[in-house]
Amino acid sequence: GAGVSQSPSNKVTEKGKDVELRCDPISGHTALYWYRQSLGQGLEFLIYFQGNSAPDKSGLPSDRFSAERTGGSVSTLTIQRTQQEDSAVYLCASSPDRGQEQFFGPGTRLTVL
Amino acid sequence: ELKVEQNPLFLSMQEGKNYTIYCNYSTTSDRLYWYRQDPGKSLESLFVLLSNGAVKQEGRLMASLDTKARLSTLHITAAVHDLSATYFCAVVPSPLGAYKYIFGTGTRLKVLA
């Protein structure tokens, strides 16, 4: 069956522009996570969605970052007024329920010039 | 502060040799995950360890969990070049129902032919 998909796979943007990153989780998975991975680093938690509950946004690094999940499925991570330090790989993962095994998407590599 | 520490951070080993990667965590947990990440790729699930004393094996990799010591090990037997990758452990802190994964720093493994 289909795994987690993300788009675009690569995004190059200019400083100050807004970007939208998309994640399609595995069908039926209620939990969805966004992480950020800088070059050679581990995973930094950004945001967590569980069903129709209010998301846990505690990992978002600034108010330039926001995310939504429509209809309990597709999620979009938006970064406004991008900065060079936003350059990283953004990974999305979904799991059948909270705390269960996560399945990761291929990631979006964001480069801010 | 919740911490998940892996050691070593970097490991260069000869083909055919054995080695162990350690994952220590600072919080109570009964669920631990191991992931593999190839350069430029996303994370691939290797093992899910759900109880104290759990041991799982796949090919040349064997993972174990000691919840009392808050320690998991990933043992590599007779390493081959294809095992070169970065390995992450991730812990979901108790109690049951918790959802925020804490990822280790990663161990970058290079197997030399």
PDB file of C-alpha atoms in Angstrom:
ATOM      1  CA  GLY A   1       0.000   0.000   0.000  1.00  0.00           C
ATOM      2  CA  ALA A   2       0.998   3.645  -0.280  1.00  0.00           C
ATOM      3  CA  GLY A   3       3.310   5.058   2.306  1.00  0.00           C
ATOM      4  CA  VAL A   4       3.623   8.610   3.564  1.00  0.00           C
ATOM      5  CA  SER A   5       4.184  11.034   0.728  1.00  0.00           C
ATOM      6  CA  GLN A   6       5.498  14.572   0.833  1.00  0.00           C
ATOM      7  CA  SER A   7       5.706  17.343  -1.709  1.00  0.00           C
ATOM      8  CA  PRO A   8       7.677  18.990  -3.035  1.00  0.00           C
ATOM      9  CA  SER A   9      10.763  16.843  -2.611  1.00  0.00           C
ATOM     10  CA  ASN A  10      12.982  19.901  -2.998  1.00  0.00           C
ATOM     11  CA  LYS A  11      12.202  23.567  -2.576  1.00  0.00           C
ATOM     12  CA  VAL A  12      14.551  26.459  -3.150  1.00  0.00           C
ATOM     13  CA  THR A  13      13.262  29.853  -2.147  1.00  0.00           C
ATOM     14  CA  GLU A  14      14.495  33.334  -1.496  1.00  0.00           C
ATOM     15  CA  LYS A  15      14.750  34.794   1.956  1.00  0.00           C
ATOM     16  CA  GLY A  16      11.496  36.459   2.956  1.00  0.00           C
ATOM     17  CA  LYS A  17       9.231  34.313   0.810  1.00  0.00           C
ATOM     18  CA  ASP A  18       6.527  32.030   2.175  1.00  0.00           C
ATOM     19  CA  VAL A  19       6.591  28.273   1.532  1.00  0.00           C
ATOM     20  CA  GLU A  20       4.069  25.484   1.937  1.00  0.00           C
ATOM     21  CA  LEU A  21       5.066  21.881   2.484  1.00  0.00           C
ATOM     22  CA  ARG A  22       2.557  19.084   2.082  1.00  0.00           C
ATOM     23  CA  CYS A  23       2.228  15.696   3.738  1.00  0.00           C
ATOM     24  CA  ASP A  24      -0.127  12.860   2.811  1.00  0.00           C
ATOM     25  CA  PRO A  25      -0.145  10.316   5.646  1.00  0.00           C
ATOM     26  CA  ILE A  26      -0.965   6.646   5.385  1.00  0.00           C
ATOM     27  CA  SER A  27      -4.705   6.197   5.084  1.00  0.00           C
ATOM     28  CA  GLY A  28      -6.336   5.512   8.440  1.00  0.00           C
ATOM     29  CA  HIS A  29      -3.434   6.809  10.517  1.00  0.00           C
ATOM     30  CA  THR A  30      -4.769   9.182  13.119  1.00  0.00           C
ATOM     31  CA  ALA A  31      -1.450  10.587  14.329  1.00  0.00           C
ATOM     32  CA  LEU A  32       0.703  12.874  12.202  1.00  0.00           C
ATOM     33  CA  TYR A  33       4.017  14.462  13.109  1.00  0.00           C
ATOM     34  CA  TRP A  34       6.287  17.075  11.545  1.00  0.00           C
ATOM     35  CA  TYR A  35      10.015  17.107  12.264  1.00  0.00           C
ATOM     36  CA  ARG A  36      12.928  19.198  11.095  1.00  0.00           C
ATOM     37  CA  GLN A  37      16.359  17.758  10.440  1.00  0.00           C
ATOM     38  CA  SER A  38      19.287  20.052   9.856  1.00  0.00           C
ATOM     39  CA  LEU A  39      22.345  18.770   8.024  1.00  0.00           C
ATOM     40  CA  GLY A  40      24.006  15.991  10.005  1.00  0.00           C
ATOM     41  CA  GLN A  41      21.707  16.471  12.966  1.00  0.00           C
ATOM     42  CA  GLY A  42      18.972  14.521  14.688  1.00  0.00           C
ATOM     43  CA  LEU A  43      15.250  15.112  14.469  1.00  0.00           C
ATOM     44  CA  GLU A  44      13.643  18.173  15.989  1.00  0.00           C
ATOM     45  CA  PHE A  45       9.952  17.792  16.841  1.00  0.00           C
ATOM     46  CA  LEU A  46       7.781  20.535  15.398  1.00  0.00           C
ATOM     47  CA  ILE A  47       4.099  19.669  15.712  1.00  0.00           C
ATOM     48  CA  TYR A  48       1.763  16.733  16.376  1.00  0.00           C
ATOM     49  CA  PHE A  49      -1.799  16.110  15.216  1.00  0.00           C
ATOM     50  CA  GLN A  50      -4.061  13.423  16.654  1.00  0.00           C
ATOM     51  CA  GLY A  51      -7.448  12.939  15.046  1.00  0.00           C
ATOM     52  CA  ASN A  52      -9.632  15.982  15.583  1.00  0.00           C
ATOM     53  CA  SER A  53      -7.896  17.057  18.787  1.00  0.00           C
ATOM     54  CA  ALA A  54      -6.063  20.343  19.132  1.00  0.00           C
ATOM     55  CA  PRO A  55      -2.514  19.923  17.843  1.00  0.00           C
ATOM     56  CA  ASP A  56       0.574  20.064  20.012  1.00  0.00           C
ATOM     57  CA  LYS A  57       2.459  23.017  18.567  1.00  0.00           C
ATOM     58  CA  SER A  58       5.082  23.159  21.297  1.00  0.00           C
ATOM     59  CA  GLY A  59       7.964  22.414  18.923  1.00  0.00           C
ATOM     60  CA  LEU A  60       7.348  25.178  16.419  1.00  0.00           C
ATOM     61  CA  PRO A  61      10.435  27.419  16.570  1.00  0.00           C
ATOM     62  CA  SER A  62       8.688  30.731  15.913  1.00  0.00           C
ATOM     63  CA  ASP A  63       5.350  32.241  14.975  1.00  0.00           C
ATOM     64  CA  ARG A  64       6.472  32.180  11.355  1.00  0.00           C
ATOM     65  CA  PHE A  65       5.734  28.466  11.416  1.00  0.00           C
ATOM     66  CA  SER A  66       2.206  27.094  11.298  1.00  0.00           C
ATOM     67  CA  ALA A  67       0.561  23.852  10.300  1.00  0.00           C
ATOM     68  CA  GLU A  68      -2.885  22.525   9.689  1.00  0.00           C
ATOM     69  CA  ARG A  69      -4.416  19.176   9.007  1.00  0.00           C
ATOM     70  CA  THR A  70      -7.594  19.136   7.011  1.00  0.00           C
ATOM     71  CA  GLY A  71     -10.183  16.412   7.431  1.00  0.00           C
ATOM     72  CA  GLY A  72      -7.848  14.414   9.624  1.00  0.00           C
ATOM     73  CA  SER A  73      -5.712  13.532   6.632  1.00  0.00           C
ATOM     74  CA  VAL A  74      -3.485  15.821   4.570  1.00  0.00           C
ATOM     75  CA  SER A  75      -1.301  18.269   6.461  1.00  0.00           C
ATOM     76  CA  THR A  76       0.379  21.462   5.349  1.00  0.00           C
ATOM     77  CA  LEU A  77       3.328  23.095   7.088  1.00  0.00           C
ATOM     78  CA  THR A  78       3.665  26.776   6.254  1.00  0.00           C
ATOM     79  CA  ILE A  79       6.747  28.864   6.865  1.00  0.00           C
ATOM     80  CA  GLN A  80       6.272  32.594   6.433  1.00  0.00           C
ATOM     81  CA  ARG A  81       9.044  35.075   5.672  1.00  0.00           C
ATOM     82  CA  THR A  82      11.619  32.322   5.384  1.00  0.00           C
ATOM     83  CA  GLN A  83      15.076  32.816   6.829  1.00  0.00           C
ATOM     84  CA  GLN A  84      18.312  31.075   5.925  1.00  0.00           C
ATOM     85  CA  GLU A  85      18.281  29.183   9.206  1.00  0.00           C
ATOM     86  CA  ASP A  86      15.041  27.541   8.089  1.00  0.00           C
ATOM     87  CA  SER A  87      17.045  25.538   5.548  1.00  0.00           C
ATOM     88  CA  ALA A  88      16.688  21.888   6.498  1.00  0.00           C
ATOM     89  CA  VAL A  89      14.890  18.693   5.602  1.00  0.00           C
ATOM     90  CA  TYR A  90      11.310  18.648   6.832  1.00  0.00           C
ATOM     91  CA  LEU A  91      10.049  15.172   7.585  1.00  0.00           C
ATOM     92  CA  CYS A  92       6.485  14.080   8.081  1.00  0.00           C
ATOM     93  CA  ALA A  93       5.514  10.855   9.821  1.00  0.00           C
ATOM     94  CA  SER A  94       2.231   9.153  10.583  1.00  0.00           C
ATOM     95  CA  SER A  95       1.268   6.354  12.947  1.00  0.00           C
ATOM     96  CA  PRO A  96      -1.922   4.352  13.472  1.00  0.00           C
ATOM     97  CA  ASP A  97      -2.407   5.942  16.885  1.00  0.00           C
ATOM     98  CA  ARG A  98      -0.478   7.949  19.447  1.00  0.00           C
ATOM     99  CA  GLY A  99       2.843   6.491  20.510  1.00  0.00           C
ATOM    100  CA  GLN A 100       2.801   3.702  17.980  1.00  0.00           C
ATOM    101  CA  GLU A 101       5.401   3.029  15.322  1.00  0.00           C
ATOM    102  CA  GLN A 102       5.922   5.989  13.026  1.00  0.00           C
ATOM    103  CA  PHE A 103       6.239   5.733   9.272  1.00  0.00           C
ATOM    104  CA  PHE A 104       8.215   8.499   7.682  1.00  0.00           C
ATOM    105  CA  GLY A 105       7.798  10.253   4.386  1.00  0.00           C
ATOM    106  CA  PRO A 106      10.729  10.978   2.065  1.00  0.00           C
ATOM    107  CA  GLY A 107      11.043  14.543   3.323  1.00  0.00           C
ATOM    108  CA  THR A 108      11.162  17.973   1.716  1.00  0.00           C
ATOM    109  CA  ARG A 109      14.587  19.560   1.405  1.00  0.00           C
ATOM    110  CA  LEU A 110      14.158  23.303   1.871  1.00  0.00           C
ATOM    111  CA  THR A 111      16.913  25.680   0.865  1.00  0.00           C
ATOM    112  CA  VAL A 112      16.545  29.366   1.638  1.00  0.00           C
ATOM    113  CA  LEU A 113      18.937  31.548  -0.315  1.00  0.00           C
TER     114      LEU A 113
ATOM    115  CA  GLU B   1      14.996  17.212  30.985  1.00  0.00           C
ATOM    116  CA  LEU B   2      14.263  14.225  28.779  1.00  0.00           C
ATOM    117  CA  LYS B   3      17.386  12.970  27.083  1.00  0.00           C
ATOM    118  CA  VAL B   4      18.158  10.154  24.721  1.00  0.00           C
ATOM    119  CA  GLU B   5      21.861   9.659  24.194  1.00  0.00           C
ATOM    120  CA  GLN B   6      23.520   7.384  21.722  1.00  0.00           C
ATOM    121  CA  ASN B   7      27.093   6.314  21.609  1.00  0.00           C
ATOM    122  CA  PRO B   8      29.202   6.294  19.750  1.00  0.00           C
ATOM    123  CA  LEU B   9      28.190   9.205  17.538  1.00  0.00           C
ATOM    124  CA  PHE B  10      30.480   8.014  14.772  1.00  0.00           C
ATOM    125  CA  LEU B  11      31.633   4.494  14.109  1.00  0.00           C
ATOM    126  CA  SER B  12      34.005   3.315  11.436  1.00  0.00           C
ATOM    127  CA  MET B  13      34.466  -0.413  11.322  1.00  0.00           C
ATOM    128  CA  GLN B  14      35.880  -3.088   9.081  1.00  0.00           C
ATOM    129  CA  GLU B  15      33.686  -5.555   7.288  1.00  0.00           C
ATOM    130  CA  GLY B  16      33.263  -8.772   9.218  1.00  0.00           C
ATOM    131  CA  LYS B  17      33.626  -7.163  12.632  1.00  0.00           C
ATOM    132  CA  ASN B  18      31.066  -6.985  15.423  1.00  0.00           C
ATOM    133  CA  TYR B  19      30.043  -3.866  17.293  1.00  0.00           C
ATOM    134  CA  THR B  20      27.321  -2.497  19.552  1.00  0.00           C
ATOM    135  CA  ILE B  21      25.569   0.859  19.506  1.00  0.00           C
ATOM    136  CA  TYR B  22      24.127   2.050  22.801  1.00  0.00           C
ATOM    137  CA  CYS B  23      21.014   4.097  23.459  1.00  0.00           C
ATOM    138  CA  ASN B  24      20.551   5.483  26.974  1.00  0.00           C
ATOM    139  CA  TYR B  25      17.464   7.414  27.973  1.00  0.00           C
ATOM    140  CA  SER B  26      16.620   9.435  31.035  1.00  0.00           C
ATOM    141  CA  THR B  27      12.886   8.866  31.399  1.00  0.00           C
ATOM    142  CA  THR B  28      10.594   5.970  32.116  1.00  0.00           C
ATOM    143  CA  SER B  29       9.561   4.273  28.919  1.00  0.00           C
ATOM    144  CA  ASP B  30       8.444   0.881  27.759  1.00  0.00           C
ATOM    145  CA  ARG B  31       8.579   1.579  24.052  1.00  0.00           C
ATOM    146  CA  LEU B  32      11.707   2.076  22.032  1.00  0.00           C
ATOM    147  CA  TYR B  33      12.215   2.254  18.305  1.00  0.00           C
ATOM    148  CA  TRP B  34      15.273   1.910  16.090  1.00  0.00           C
ATOM    149  CA  TYR B  35      15.442   3.597  12.703  1.00  0.00           C
ATOM    150  CA  ARG B  36      17.939   3.597   9.885  1.00  0.00           C
ATOM    151  CA  GLN B  37      18.621   6.590   7.661  1.00  0.00           C
ATOM    152  CA  ASP B  38      20.668   6.400   4.465  1.00  0.00           C
ATOM    153  CA  PRO B  39      22.309   9.617   3.227  1.00  0.00           C
ATOM    154  CA  GLY B  40      19.748  11.888   1.635  1.00  0.00           C
ATOM    155  CA  LYS B  41      16.936   9.517   2.489  1.00  0.00           C
ATOM    156  CA  SER B  42      14.181   9.336   5.067  1.00  0.00           C
ATOM    157  CA  LEU B  43      13.986   7.141   8.142  1.00  0.00           C
ATOM    158  CA  GLU B  44      13.238   3.461   7.822  1.00  0.00           C
ATOM    159  CA  SER B  45      11.862   1.528  10.761  1.00  0.00           C
ATOM    160  CA  LEU B  46      14.076  -1.331  11.934  1.00  0.00           C
ATOM    161  CA  PHE B  47      12.798  -2.532  15.290  1.00  0.00           C
ATOM    162  CA  VAL B  48      10.003  -1.881  17.732  1.00  0.00           C
ATOM    163  CA  LEU B  49      10.783  -2.949  21.309  1.00  0.00           C
ATOM    164  CA  LEU B  50       7.764  -2.971  23.575  1.00  0.00           C
ATOM    165  CA  SER B  51       8.771  -4.648  26.813  1.00  0.00           C
ATOM    166  CA  ASN B  52      11.620  -5.173  29.200  1.00  0.00           C
ATOM    167  CA  GLY B  53      13.919  -7.884  27.932  1.00  0.00           C
ATOM    168  CA  ALA B  54      12.608  -7.656  24.385  1.00  0.00           C
ATOM    169  CA  VAL B  55      15.064  -8.863  21.777  1.00  0.00           C
ATOM    170  CA  LYS B  56      14.550  -8.654  18.039  1.00  0.00           C
ATOM    171  CA  GLN B  57      16.808  -9.736  15.209  1.00  0.00           C
ATOM    172  CA  GLU B  58      16.835  -9.016  11.515  1.00  0.00           C
ATOM    173  CA  GLY B  59      19.761 -10.248   9.495  1.00  0.00           C
ATOM    174  CA  ARG B  60      22.990  -8.949  10.998  1.00  0.00           C
ATOM    175  CA  LEU B  61      21.241  -6.575  13.389  1.00  0.00           C
ATOM    176  CA  MET B  62      19.904  -7.439  16.814  1.00  0.00           C
ATOM    177  CA  ALA B  63      18.216  -4.987  19.176  1.00  0.00           C
ATOM    178  CA  SER B  64      17.458  -5.402  22.859  1.00  0.00           C
ATOM    179  CA  LEU B  65      15.758  -3.382  25.559  1.00  0.00           C
ATOM    180  CA  ASP B  66      16.413  -3.155  29.298  1.00  0.00           C
ATOM    181  CA  THR B  67      13.815  -0.807  30.720  1.00  0.00           C
ATOM    182  CA  LYS B  68      15.218  -1.002  34.235  1.00  0.00           C
ATOM    183  CA  ALA B  69      18.611   0.203  33.073  1.00  0.00           C
ATOM    184  CA  ARG B  70      16.951   2.527  30.537  1.00  0.00           C
ATOM    185  CA  LEU B  71      19.209   1.106  27.894  1.00  0.00           C
ATOM    186  CA  SER B  72      18.797  -0.335  24.441  1.00  0.00           C
ATOM    187  CA  THR B  73      21.520  -1.858  22.334  1.00  0.00           C
ATOM    188  CA  LEU B  74      21.818  -2.414  18.606  1.00  0.00           C
ATOM    189  CA  HIS B  75      24.337  -5.144  17.917  1.00  0.00           C
ATOM    190  CA  ILE B  76      25.933  -5.558  14.529  1.00  0.00           C
ATOM    191  CA  THR B  77      27.292  -8.981  13.646  1.00  0.00           C
ATOM    192  CA  ALA B  78      29.848  -9.470  10.873  1.00  0.00           C
ATOM    193  CA  ALA B  79      29.280  -6.026   9.413  1.00  0.00           C
ATOM    194  CA  VAL B  80      28.924  -5.539   5.669  1.00  0.00           C
ATOM    195  CA  HIS B  81      29.220  -2.351   3.632  1.00  0.00           C
ATOM    196  CA  ASP B  82      25.450  -2.189   3.053  1.00  0.00           C
ATOM    197  CA  LEU B  83      24.938  -1.479   6.747  1.00  0.00           C
ATOM    198  CA  SER B  84      26.602   1.919   6.382  1.00  0.00           C
ATOM    199  CA  ALA B  85      23.970   4.446   7.471  1.00  0.00           C
ATOM    200  CA  THR B  86      22.917   6.571  10.419  1.00  0.00           C
ATOM    201  CA  TYR B  87      21.002   4.747  13.141  1.00  0.00           C
ATOM    202  CA  PHE B  88      18.572   6.507  15.470  1.00  0.00           C
ATOM    203  CA  CYS B  89      16.815   5.260  18.549  1.00  0.00           C
ATOM    204  CA  ALA B  90      13.602   6.927  19.697  1.00  0.00           C
ATOM    205  CA  VAL B  91      11.790   6.688  23.007  1.00  0.00           C
ATOM    206  CA  VAL B  92       8.183   7.434  23.859  1.00  0.00           C
ATOM    207  CA  PRO B  93       8.072   8.414  27.526  1.00  0.00           C
ATOM    208  CA  SER B  94       5.522   6.746  29.803  1.00  0.00           C
ATOM    209  CA  PRO B  95       2.725   6.877  30.718  1.00  0.00           C
ATOM    210  CA  LEU B  96       0.727   4.996  28.160  1.00  0.00           C
ATOM    211  CA  GLY B  97      -0.903   7.501  25.884  1.00  0.00           C
ATOM    212  CA  ALA B  98       2.136   9.680  25.585  1.00  0.00           C
ATOM    213  CA  TYR B  99       2.942  10.508  22.027  1.00  0.00           C
ATOM    214  CA  LYS B 100       6.007  12.688  21.807  1.00  0.00           C
ATOM    215  CA  TYR B 101       8.976  10.754  20.537  1.00  0.00           C
ATOM    216  CA  ILE B 102      12.373  11.710  21.814  1.00  0.00           C
ATOM    217  CA  PHE B 103      15.023  10.871  19.254  1.00  0.00           C
ATOM    218  CA  GLY B 104      18.620  10.096  20.003  1.00  0.00           C
ATOM    219  CA  THR B 105      21.448  12.008  18.435  1.00  0.00           C
ATOM    220  CA  GLY B 106      22.099   9.283  15.888  1.00  0.00           C
ATOM    221  CA  THR B 107      25.092   7.041  15.268  1.00  0.00           C
ATOM    222  CA  ARG B 108      26.757   7.410  11.897  1.00  0.00           C
ATOM    223  CA  LEU B 109      28.106   4.013  10.905  1.00  0.00           C
ATOM    224  CA  LYS B 110      30.622   3.505   8.132  1.00  0.00           C
ATOM    225  CA  VAL B 111      31.615  -0.035   7.239  1.00  0.00           C
ATOM    226  CA  LEU B 112      34.877  -0.201   5.360  1.00  0.00           C
ATOM    227  CA  ALA B 113      35.402  -2.868   2.746  1.00  0.00           C
TER     228      ALA B 113
END
